[in-house]
PDB file of C-alpha atoms in Angstrom:
ATOM      1  CA  MET A   1      82.780 124.317  99.734  1.00 60.00           C
ATOM      2  CA  ASP A   2      78.996 123.649  99.622  1.00 71.00           C
ATOM      3  CA  ASP A   3      78.493 125.150  96.050  1.00 90.00           C
ATOM      4  CA  LEU A   4      80.661 121.659  94.673  1.00 94.00           C
ATOM      5  CA  LEU A   5      77.139 119.912  95.671  1.00 96.00           C
ATOM      6  CA  ALA A   6      74.840 122.551  94.564  1.00 95.00           C
ATOM      7  CA  PRO A   7      73.805 120.713  91.304  1.00 95.00           C
ATOM      8  CA  PHE A   8      72.370 118.033  93.491  1.00 96.00           C
ATOM      9  CA  SER A   9      68.956 118.153  94.700  1.00 95.00           C
ATOM     10  CA  PHE A  10      69.089 115.715  97.412  1.00 97.00           C
ATOM     11  CA  PRO A  11      70.801 115.645 100.712  1.00 97.00           C
ATOM     12  CA  CYS A  12      74.660 114.378 100.033  1.00 98.00           C
ATOM     13  CA  ALA A  13      78.246 114.327 101.365  1.00 98.00           C
ATOM     14  CA  LEU A  14      81.306 114.989  99.484  1.00 98.00           C
ATOM     15  CA  GLY A  15      85.269 114.818 100.693  1.00 98.00           C
ATOM     16  CA  VAL A  16      88.381 115.076  99.308  1.00 98.00           C
ATOM     17  CA  ALA A  17      91.563 114.053 101.000  1.00 98.00           C
ATOM     18  CA  GLY A  18      95.364 113.452 100.212  1.00 97.00           C
ATOM     19  CA  THR A  19      98.059 111.135 101.794  1.00 95.00           C
ATOM     20  CA  GLY A  20      98.257 113.681 104.898  1.00 94.00           C
ATOM     21  CA  GLY A  21      94.430 114.105 106.124  1.00 96.00           C
ATOM     22  CA  THR A  22      91.494 115.712 104.682  1.00 97.00           C
ATOM     23  CA  LEU A  23      91.393 118.579 102.480  1.00 96.00           C
ATOM     24  CA  LEU A  24      87.722 119.261 102.657  1.00 95.00           C
ATOM     25  CA  THR A  25      84.492 118.000 103.280  1.00 97.00           C
ATOM     26  CA  ALA A  26      80.929 119.471 102.226  1.00 97.00           C
ATOM     27  CA  GLY A  27      77.586 118.087 103.749  1.00 97.00           C
ATOM     28  CA  ASP A  28      77.479 115.854 106.637  1.00 97.00           C
ATOM     29  CA  ALA A  29      80.741 113.802 106.266  1.00 98.00           C
ATOM     30  CA  ALA A  30      79.953 112.067 109.319  1.00 98.00           C
ATOM     31  CA  SER A  31      76.358 110.445 108.266  1.00 98.00           C
ATOM     32  CA  VAL A  32      76.430 106.659 107.493  1.00 98.00           C
ATOM     33  CA  HIS A  33      74.926 105.624 104.219  1.00 98.00           C
ATOM     34  CA  PRO A  34      74.601 102.326 102.329  1.00 98.00           C
ATOM     35  CA  LEU A  35      77.695 101.628  99.913  1.00 98.00           C
ATOM     36  CA  ALA A  36      75.995  99.111  97.533  1.00 98.00           C
ATOM     37  CA  SER A  37      78.971  98.447  95.369  1.00 98.00           C
ATOM     38  CA  VAL A  38      81.581 100.516  96.985  1.00 98.00           C
ATOM     39  CA  SER A  39      81.619  97.561  99.212  1.00 98.00           C
ATOM     40  CA  LYS A  40      83.360  95.491  96.914  1.00 98.00           C
ATOM     41  CA  PRO A  41      86.665  97.831  97.085  1.00 98.00           C
ATOM     42  CA  ILE A  42      86.660  97.469 100.938  1.00 98.00           C
ATOM     43  CA  ALA A  43      86.501  93.787 100.873  1.00 98.00           C
ATOM     44  CA  ALA A  44      89.101  93.233  98.036  1.00 98.00           C
ATOM     45  CA  LEU A  45      91.503  95.148 100.295  1.00 98.00           C
ATOM     46  CA  GLY A  46      90.642  92.740 103.287  1.00 98.00           C
ATOM     47  CA  ALA A  47      91.335  89.949 100.712  1.00 98.00           C
ATOM     48  CA  LEU A  48      94.453  91.500  99.666  1.00 98.00           C
ATOM     49  CA  ILE A  49      95.541  91.512 103.275  1.00 98.00           C
ATOM     50  CA  ALA A  50      95.090  87.735 103.283  1.00 98.00           C
ATOM     51  CA  VAL A  51      97.201  87.623 100.286  1.00 98.00           C
ATOM     52  CA  ASP A  52     100.072  89.647 101.645  1.00 98.00           C
ATOM     53  CA  ARG A  53     100.207  87.274 104.752  1.00 98.00           C
ATOM     54  CA  SER A  54     100.430  84.090 102.466  1.00 98.00           C
ATOM     55  CA  LEU A  55      96.972  83.275 104.204  1.00 98.00           C
ATOM     56  CA  LEU A  56      95.229  83.238 100.623  1.00 98.00           C
ATOM     57  CA  ASP A  57      96.652  82.950  97.399  1.00 98.00           C
ATOM     58  CA  LEU A  58      95.455  84.888  94.127  1.00 98.00           C
ATOM     59  CA  GLU A  59      96.139  82.026  92.240  1.00 98.00           C
ATOM     60  CA  ALA A  60      93.846  79.510  94.393  1.00 98.00           C
ATOM     61  CA  PRO A  61      91.455  77.405  92.396  1.00 98.00           C
ATOM     62  CA  VAL A  62      87.585  78.297  93.039  1.00 98.00           C
ATOM     63  CA  GLY A  63      85.880  75.253  94.057  1.00 97.00           C
ATOM     64  CA  PRO A  64      82.703  73.755  95.879  1.00 97.00           C
ATOM     65  CA  GLU A  65      83.982  74.905  99.273  1.00 96.00           C
ATOM     66  CA  GLU A  66      83.746  78.530  97.801  1.00 96.00           C
ATOM     67  CA  THR A  67      80.429  78.004  95.831  1.00 97.00           C
ATOM     68  CA  ARG A  68      78.697  76.151  98.672  1.00 95.00           C
ATOM     69  CA  GLY A  69      75.792  78.337 100.185  1.00 93.00           C
ATOM     70  CA  ALA A  70      77.245  81.618  98.456  1.00 92.00           C
ATOM     71  CA  LEU A  71      73.948  83.051  97.415  1.00 91.00           C
ATOM     72  CA  ALA A  72      71.234  84.597  98.910  1.00 82.00           C
ATOM     73  CA  GLY A  73      69.121  82.141 101.100  1.00 84.00           C
ATOM     74  CA  GLY A  74      72.338  79.792 100.887  1.00 90.00           C
ATOM     75  CA  ALA A  75      71.884  78.865  97.385  1.00 94.00           C
ATOM     76  CA  ASP A  76      74.943  77.081  95.523  1.00 96.00           C
ATOM     77  CA  ALA A  77      76.749  79.044  93.108  1.00 97.00           C
ATOM     78  CA  GLU A  78      78.170  76.807  90.034  1.00 96.00           C
ATOM     79  CA  VAL A  79      81.800  76.004  90.042  1.00 97.00           C
ATOM     80  CA  PRO A  80      83.773  77.753  87.591  1.00 97.00           C
ATOM     81  CA  GLU A  81      86.490  75.226  86.277  1.00 97.00           C
ATOM     82  CA  GLY A  82      89.795  77.035  85.969  1.00 98.00           C
ATOM     83  CA  ALA A  83      88.701  80.014  87.916  1.00 98.00           C
ATOM     84  CA  THR A  84      91.019  81.611  90.946  1.00 98.00           C
ATOM     85  CA  VAL A  85      90.342  84.128  93.332  1.00 98.00           C
ATOM     86  CA  ARG A  86      92.095  86.574  90.832  1.00 98.00           C
ATOM     87  CA  HIS A  87      89.374  85.798  88.480  1.00 98.00           C
ATOM     88  CA  LEU A  88      86.856  86.908  91.300  1.00 98.00           C
ATOM     89  CA  LEU A  89      88.554  90.212  91.819  1.00 98.00           C
ATOM     90  CA  ALA A  90      89.113  91.145  88.609  1.00 98.00           C
ATOM     91  CA  HIS A  91      84.919  89.923  87.360  1.00 98.00           C
ATOM     92  CA  THR A  92      86.309  87.276  85.169  1.00 98.00           C
ATOM     93  CA  ALA A  93      85.579  84.196  86.496  1.00 98.00           C
ATOM     94  CA  GLY A  94      82.182  83.799  84.236  1.00 97.00           C
ATOM     95  CA  PHE A  95      79.934  84.288  86.713  1.00 98.00           C
ATOM     96  CA  ALA A  96      76.509  86.081  85.741  1.00 97.00           C
ATOM     97  CA  PHE A  97      75.754  89.688  87.599  1.00 96.00           C
ATOM     98  CA  ASP A  98      73.530  88.107  90.329  1.00 95.00           C
ATOM     99  CA  THR A  99      73.102  84.730  89.940  1.00 96.00           C
ATOM    100  CA  GLY A 100      75.222  81.173  90.327  1.00 96.00           C
ATOM    101  CA  ALA A 101      75.283  80.951  86.654  1.00 97.00           C
ATOM    102  CA  LEU A 102      78.202  80.569  84.462  1.00 98.00           C
ATOM    103  CA  LEU A 103      78.249  82.898  81.207  1.00 97.00           C
ATOM    104  CA  ALA A 104      82.041  82.750  79.926  1.00 97.00           C
ATOM    105  CA  ALA A 105      85.065  80.493  80.662  1.00 97.00           C
ATOM    106  CA  PRO A 106      87.637  82.133  83.239  1.00 98.00           C
ATOM    107  CA  GLY A 107      89.519  84.839  81.871  1.00 97.00           C
ATOM    108  CA  SER A 108      87.458  85.362  78.492  1.00 96.00           C
ATOM    109  CA  ARG A 109      84.943  88.050  79.344  1.00 95.00           C
ATOM    110  CA  ARG A 110      84.778  90.754  81.913  1.00 96.00           C
ATOM    111  CA  ILE A 111      81.141  90.273  83.397  1.00 96.00           C
ATOM    112  CA  TYR A 112      80.678  92.444  86.642  1.00 96.00           C
ATOM    113  CA  SER A 113      79.632  90.023  88.828  1.00 97.00           C
ATOM    114  CA  ASN A 114      77.966  90.642  92.525  1.00 97.00           C
ATOM    115  CA  THR A 115      78.362  86.716  92.463  1.00 97.00           C
ATOM    116  CA  GLY A 116      81.968  86.816  92.263  1.00 98.00           C
ATOM    117  CA  PHE A 117      82.209  88.803  95.591  1.00 98.00           C
ATOM    118  CA  GLU A 118      80.142  86.613  97.332  1.00 97.00           C
ATOM    119  CA  VAL A 119      82.186  83.775  96.613  1.00 98.00           C
ATOM    120  CA  LEU A 120      85.412  85.417  96.894  1.00 98.00           C
ATOM    121  CA  GLY A 121      83.798  86.531 100.779  1.00 97.00           C
ATOM    122  CA  ARG A 122      83.567  82.699 101.006  1.00 97.00           C
ATOM    123  CA  ALA A 123      86.977  82.208 100.025  1.00 97.00           C
ATOM    124  CA  LEU A 124      88.574  84.813 102.449  1.00 98.00           C
ATOM    125  CA  GLU A 125      86.824  83.268 105.580  1.00 97.00           C
ATOM    126  CA  GLN A 126      87.766  79.686 104.651  1.00 96.00           C
ATOM    127  CA  ALA A 127      91.509  80.953 104.206  1.00 97.00           C
ATOM    128  CA  THR A 128      91.748  83.052 107.611  1.00 98.00           C
ATOM    129  CA  GLY A 129      89.364  80.870 109.596  1.00 98.00           C
ATOM    130  CA  THR A 130      87.487  83.854 110.429  1.00 98.00           C
ATOM    131  CA  ASP A 131      84.024  85.391 109.546  1.00 97.00           C
ATOM    132  CA  LEU A 132      84.302  88.485 107.133  1.00 98.00           C
ATOM    133  CA  GLU A 133      83.119  91.105 109.537  1.00 98.00           C
ATOM    134  CA  THR A 134      85.553  90.124 112.106  1.00 98.00           C
ATOM    135  CA  TRP A 135      88.194  90.011 109.697  1.00 98.00           C
ATOM    136  CA  LEU A 136      87.453  93.368 108.269  1.00 98.00           C
ATOM    137  CA  GLU A 137      87.033  94.744 111.813  1.00 98.00           C
ATOM    138  CA  ASP A 138      90.146  93.673 113.032  1.00 98.00           C
ATOM    139  CA  GLU A 139      92.563  93.788 109.810  1.00 98.00           C
ATOM    140  CA  VAL A 140      90.802  97.441 108.181  1.00 98.00           C
ATOM    141  CA  CYS A 141      88.748  98.953 110.675  1.00 98.00           C
ATOM    142  CA  GLY A 142      91.143  98.852 113.533  1.00 98.00           C
ATOM    143  CA  PRO A 143      94.266  99.768 112.023  1.00 98.00           C
ATOM    144  CA  LEU A 144      92.828 102.555 109.731  1.00 98.00           C
ATOM    145  CA  GLY A 145      90.901 103.938 112.550  1.00 97.00           C
ATOM    146  CA  LEU A 146      87.170 104.003 111.106  1.00 98.00           C
ATOM    147  CA  ARG A 147      84.409 104.615 113.117  1.00 95.00           C
ATOM    148  CA  ASP A 148      81.482 103.927 111.265  1.00 97.00           C
ATOM    149  CA  LEU A 149      81.916 101.312 108.758  1.00 98.00           C
ATOM    150  CA  GLU A 150      79.298  98.157 108.845  1.00 98.00           C
ATOM    151  CA  ALA A 151      80.942  95.134 107.482  1.00 97.00           C
ATOM    152  CA  SER A 152      77.617  92.884 108.313  1.00 94.00           C
ATOM    153  CA  GLY A 153      76.399  92.602 105.071  1.00 93.00           C
ATOM    154  CA  SER A 154      77.303  91.229 101.696  1.00 96.00           C
ATOM    155  CA  PRO A 155      80.892  91.787 100.089  1.00 98.00           C
ATOM    156  CA  ALA A 156      79.066  92.451  96.851  1.00 98.00           C
ATOM    157  CA  ALA A 157      77.290  95.518  98.071  1.00 97.00           C
ATOM    158  CA  GLY A 158      76.181  95.133 101.533  1.00 97.00           C
ATOM    159  CA  PHE A 159      78.042  97.546 103.832  1.00 98.00           C
ATOM    160  CA  ARG A 160      77.652 100.983 105.297  1.00 98.00           C
ATOM    161  CA  ALA A 161      80.048 103.829 105.939  1.00 98.00           C
ATOM    162  CA  SER A 162      80.522 107.446 106.075  1.00 98.00           C
ATOM    163  CA  VAL A 163      82.329 109.715 104.064  1.00 98.00           C
ATOM    164  CA  GLN A 164      85.063 110.187 106.596  1.00 98.00           C
ATOM    165  CA  ASP A 165      85.751 106.834 106.769  1.00 98.00           C
ATOM    166  CA  LEU A 166      86.041 106.185 103.193  1.00 98.00           C
ATOM    167  CA  LEU A 167      88.627 108.862 102.984  1.00 98.00           C
ATOM    168  CA  LEU A 168      90.362 107.277 105.591  1.00 98.00           C
ATOM    169  CA  ILE A 169      90.079 103.728 103.272  1.00 98.00           C
ATOM    170  CA  GLY A 170      90.879 106.055  99.998  1.00 98.00           C
ATOM    171  CA  ARG A 171      94.270 107.289 102.105  1.00 98.00           C
ATOM    172  CA  GLU A 172      95.418 103.826 102.622  1.00 98.00           C
ATOM    173  CA  MET A 173      95.102 103.101  99.100  1.00 98.00           C
ATOM    174  CA  LEU A 174      97.370 106.008  98.098  1.00 98.00           C
ATOM    175  CA  ALA A 175      99.551 105.086 100.211  1.00 97.00           C
ATOM    176  CA  PRO A 176      99.289 101.207 101.715  1.00 98.00           C
ATOM    177  CA  THR A 177     100.525 100.144 104.775  1.00 98.00           C
ATOM    178  CA  LEU A 178      98.405  97.153 105.301  1.00 98.00           C
ATOM    179  CA  VAL A 179      99.806  95.680 102.166  1.00 98.00           C
ATOM    180  CA  ASP A 180     103.057  95.218 100.403  1.00 98.00           C
ATOM    181  CA  PRO A 181     103.410  97.935  97.747  1.00 97.00           C
ATOM    182  CA  ALA A 182     104.146  95.763  95.165  1.00 98.00           C
ATOM    183  CA  LEU A 183     100.921  93.938  95.944  1.00 98.00           C
ATOM    184  CA  TRP A 184      99.165  96.882  95.851  1.00 98.00           C
ATOM    185  CA  ARG A 185     100.695  97.948  92.376  1.00 98.00           C
ATOM    186  CA  GLU A 186      99.623  94.551  91.378  1.00 98.00           C
ATOM    187  CA  ALA A 187      96.222  95.175  92.371  1.00 98.00           C
ATOM    188  CA  THR A 188      95.903  98.769  90.574  1.00 98.00           C
ATOM    189  CA  SER A 189      97.094  97.504  87.289  1.00 98.00           C
ATOM    190  CA  VAL A 190      94.969  95.934  84.546  1.00 98.00           C
ATOM    191  CA  GLN A 191      94.214  92.252  84.972  1.00 98.00           C
ATOM    192  CA  PHE A 192      93.495  90.180  81.835  1.00 97.00           C
ATOM    193  CA  PRO A 193      93.773  92.960  79.719  1.00 96.00           C
ATOM    194  CA  GLY A 194      92.037  93.936  76.597  1.00 94.00           C
ATOM    195  CA  LEU A 195      88.754  92.499  77.640  1.00 95.00           C
ATOM    196  CA  PRO A 196      85.675  94.076  76.396  1.00 92.00           C
ATOM    197  CA  GLY A 197      82.412  94.323  79.035  1.00 90.00           C
ATOM    198  CA  VAL A 198      79.425  96.287  80.297  1.00 88.00           C
ATOM    199  CA  LEU A 199      80.291  98.937  82.818  1.00 87.00           C
ATOM    200  CA  PRO A 200      76.582  99.396  84.609  1.00 82.00           C
ATOM    201  CA  GLY A 201      75.236 102.562  84.023  1.00 82.00           C
ATOM    202  CA  TYR A 202      77.733 103.631  81.325  1.00 86.00           C
ATOM    203  CA  GLY A 203      77.252 100.665  78.948  1.00 85.00           C
ATOM    204  CA  ARG A 204      79.516  98.383  76.609  1.00 89.00           C
ATOM    205  CA  GLN A 205      83.163  99.539  77.050  1.00 90.00           C
ATOM    206  CA  LYS A 206      85.633  98.023  74.250  1.00 89.00           C
ATOM    207  CA  HIS A 207      88.334  97.768  76.961  1.00 92.00           C
ATOM    208  CA  ASN A 208      86.654  97.180  80.305  1.00 94.00           C
ATOM    209  CA  ASP A 209      90.009  97.480  82.424  1.00 96.00           C
ATOM    210  CA  TRP A 210      89.899  96.423  85.775  1.00 97.00           C
ATOM    211  CA  GLY A 211      92.231  95.785  88.556  1.00 98.00           C
ATOM    212  CA  LEU A 212      91.896  93.421  91.624  1.00 98.00           C
ATOM    213  CA  GLY A 213      88.276  94.921  93.166  1.00 98.00           C
ATOM    214  CA  LEU A 214      88.819  97.906  91.622  1.00 98.00           C
ATOM    215  CA  GLU A 215      88.027  99.864  88.229  1.00 98.00           C
ATOM    216  CA  ILE A 216      90.574 101.364  86.287  1.00 97.00           C
ATOM    217  CA  ARG A 217      89.874 104.764  84.540  1.00 96.00           C
ATOM    218  CA  ASP A 218      92.129 103.874  81.608  1.00 93.00           C
ATOM    219  CA  GLY A 219      90.679 105.817  78.157  1.00 89.00           C
ATOM    220  CA  LYS A 220      86.910 104.920  79.050  1.00 90.00           C
ATOM    221  CA  SER A 221      84.630 107.281  77.749  1.00 85.00           C
ATOM    222  CA  PRO A 222      81.540 108.255  78.701  1.00 86.00           C
ATOM    223  CA  HIS A 223      82.722 107.738  82.223  1.00 93.00           C
ATOM    224  CA  TRP A 224      81.687 108.640  85.661  1.00 96.00           C
ATOM    225  CA  THR A 225      85.163 110.306  86.728  1.00 96.00           C
ATOM    226  CA  GLY A 226      85.036 113.076  84.058  1.00 94.00           C
ATOM    227  CA  GLU A 227      87.459 114.411  82.155  1.00 94.00           C
ATOM    228  CA  ARG A 228      90.190 115.385  84.195  1.00 96.00           C
ATOM    229  CA  SER A 229      90.948 112.070  85.989  1.00 96.00           C
ATOM    230  CA  GLY A 230      94.124 110.434  84.727  1.00 94.00           C
ATOM    231  CA  PRO A 231      93.915 107.046  83.017  1.00 95.00           C
ATOM    232  CA  ALA A 232      95.899 105.586  86.206  1.00 97.00           C
ATOM    233  CA  SER A 233      92.934 106.605  88.457  1.00 98.00           C
ATOM    234  CA  PHE A 234      90.825 104.084  90.018  1.00 98.00           C
ATOM    235  CA  GLY A 235      88.149 103.253  92.146  1.00 98.00           C
ATOM    236  CA  HIS A 236      84.729 102.204  92.146  1.00 98.00           C
ATOM    237  CA  PHE A 237      81.205 103.649  92.484  1.00 98.00           C
ATOM    238  CA  GLY A 238      77.767 101.859  93.642  1.00 97.00           C
ATOM    239  CA  GLN A 239      74.123 101.718  92.763  1.00 97.00           C
ATOM    240  CA  SER A 240      73.101 103.659  96.014  1.00 98.00           C
ATOM    241  CA  GLY A 241      74.801 106.615  94.465  1.00 98.00           C
ATOM    242  CA  SER A 242      78.499 106.314  96.300  1.00 98.00           C
ATOM    243  CA  PHE A 243      81.754 106.783  94.715  1.00 98.00           C
ATOM    244  CA  LEU A 244      85.214 106.178  95.974  1.00 98.00           C
ATOM    245  CA  LEU A 245      87.965 107.462  93.384  1.00 98.00           C
ATOM    246  CA  LEU A 246      91.793 107.630  93.764  1.00 98.00           C
ATOM    247  CA  ASP A 247      93.895 109.737  91.950  1.00 97.00           C
ATOM    248  CA  PRO A 248      97.500 108.678  92.421  1.00 97.00           C
ATOM    249  CA  ASP A 249      99.236 110.937  90.213  1.00 96.00           C
ATOM    250  CA  ARG A 250      97.619 114.023  92.015  1.00 97.00           C
ATOM    251  CA  GLY A 251      97.543 112.127  95.424  1.00 97.00           C
ATOM    252  CA  LEU A 252      94.063 112.558  95.886  1.00 98.00           C
ATOM    253  CA  ALA A 253      91.019 110.400  97.142  1.00 98.00           C
ATOM    254  CA  LEU A 254      87.553 111.769  96.567  1.00 98.00           C
ATOM    255  CA  ALA A 255      84.424 110.463  97.945  1.00 98.00           C
ATOM    256  CA  PHE A 256      80.316 110.726  97.585  1.00 98.00           C
ATOM    257  CA  LEU A 257      77.500 109.757  99.605  1.00 98.00           C
ATOM    258  CA  GLY A 258      73.989 110.554  99.450  1.00 97.00           C
ATOM    259  CA  ASP A 259      70.309 109.914  99.759  1.00 97.00           C
ATOM    260  CA  GLU A 260      69.217 108.697  96.575  1.00 97.00           C
ATOM    261  CA  PRO A 261      70.072 105.867  94.326  1.00 97.00           C
ATOM    262  CA  PHE A 262      72.132 106.259  91.361  1.00 97.00           C
ATOM    263  CA  GLY A 263      70.155 107.463  88.594  1.00 95.00           C
ATOM    264  CA  PRO A 264      70.279 110.352  85.674  1.00 94.00           C
ATOM    265  CA  SER A 265      71.678 113.105  88.112  1.00 95.00           C
ATOM    266  CA  HIS A 266      74.521 111.167  88.867  1.00 96.00           C
ATOM    267  CA  VAL A 267      75.540 110.840  85.563  1.00 95.00           C
ATOM    268  CA  GLU A 268      74.779 114.092  84.758  1.00 95.00           C
ATOM    269  CA  HIS A 269      76.707 115.806  87.639  1.00 97.00           C
ATOM    270  CA  TRP A 270      79.213 113.560  89.050  1.00 97.00           C
ATOM    271  CA  PRO A 271      81.756 114.204  86.046  1.00 96.00           C
ATOM    272  CA  GLY A 272      81.331 117.862  86.479  1.00 97.00           C
ATOM    273  CA  LEU A 273      81.712 117.632  90.528  1.00 97.00           C
ATOM    274  CA  ILE A 274      85.028 115.582  89.981  1.00 97.00           C
ATOM    275  CA  ASP A 275      86.333 118.067  87.707  1.00 97.00           C
ATOM    276  CA  ALA A 276      85.608 120.687  89.440  1.00 97.00           C
ATOM    277  CA  VAL A 277      87.483 119.219  92.530  1.00 97.00           C
ATOM    278  CA  LEU A 278      90.144 118.459  90.367  1.00 97.00           C
ATOM    279  CA  ALA A 279      90.482 121.733  88.254  1.00 96.00           C
ATOM    280  CA  ARG A 280      90.735 123.840  91.984  1.00 95.00           C
ATOM    281  CA  HIS A 281      93.364 121.210  93.207  1.00 94.00           C
ATOM    282  CA  ASP A 282      95.820 121.712  89.922  1.00 95.00           C
ATOM    283  CA  ALA A 283      95.252 125.550  90.416  1.00 93.00           C
ATOM    284  CA  GLY A 284      96.147 125.686  94.143  1.00 91.00           C
ATOM    285  CA  GLU A 285      93.168 126.808  95.772  1.00 84.00           C
ATOM    286  CA  PRO A 286      93.283 126.043  99.429  1.00 61.00           C
ATOM    287  CA  GLY A 287      91.479 123.173 100.731  1.00 66.00           C
ATOM    288  CA  ALA A 288      91.328 121.727  97.423  1.00 63.00           C
TER     289      ALA A 288
END
């Protein structure tokens, strides 16, 4: 299956899994890489576990307790009056990308924001009384049998993991066991529909649809998931050259990690890679 990685000129790894287990890997699936923004869906899963246990409320307001010291160096972010945990997860709280400034009223624009997830991490810690790394270790890594996930960095972009761990997370996202299925259906449904916004690396989208910590494919074009991914597909990619993609209609999880930051090679070759995997699956090829 290493032919799938032939277009890439740098060391990288691919994994594909179904709900029953891993279907194929190419490259070194055990090698640990920075996830960059693929950290966000893992942090979101941790938050949803807390929601499922009634420790955290999606409608809880974001206040000074969550924004104080949320930025690098311990700086405060502005308080987004009227914003909730749901807004943070859906990138609609109004925060700028990586500063504490507010650019819009909550729910009015889809502004992809690392700051929003820093604030989310603070909210999760306050709700659970546990630091984020310990919460994810106890409630995600342990139950899913993850061996490589390092959640000691920023919930927005600081985690590290292997393809084999991402596939275990992907299998959980295809058939949830850690949160109620109804809550997971909500997480993978469009939140605040109809909002425009910029998808990093792919430009402005008229309908920049997101769920709770997860980008939803819908009808976006151009898009990193290729032509064969269905509109219900969801996932995330990161500036480290990483992605986790879930195709619920096919019951497939795809994960990619590599040694080169996101750039023209990924924009050019990711869609073809994903289309090739899905074509093999649709054709019933062994291991696909």
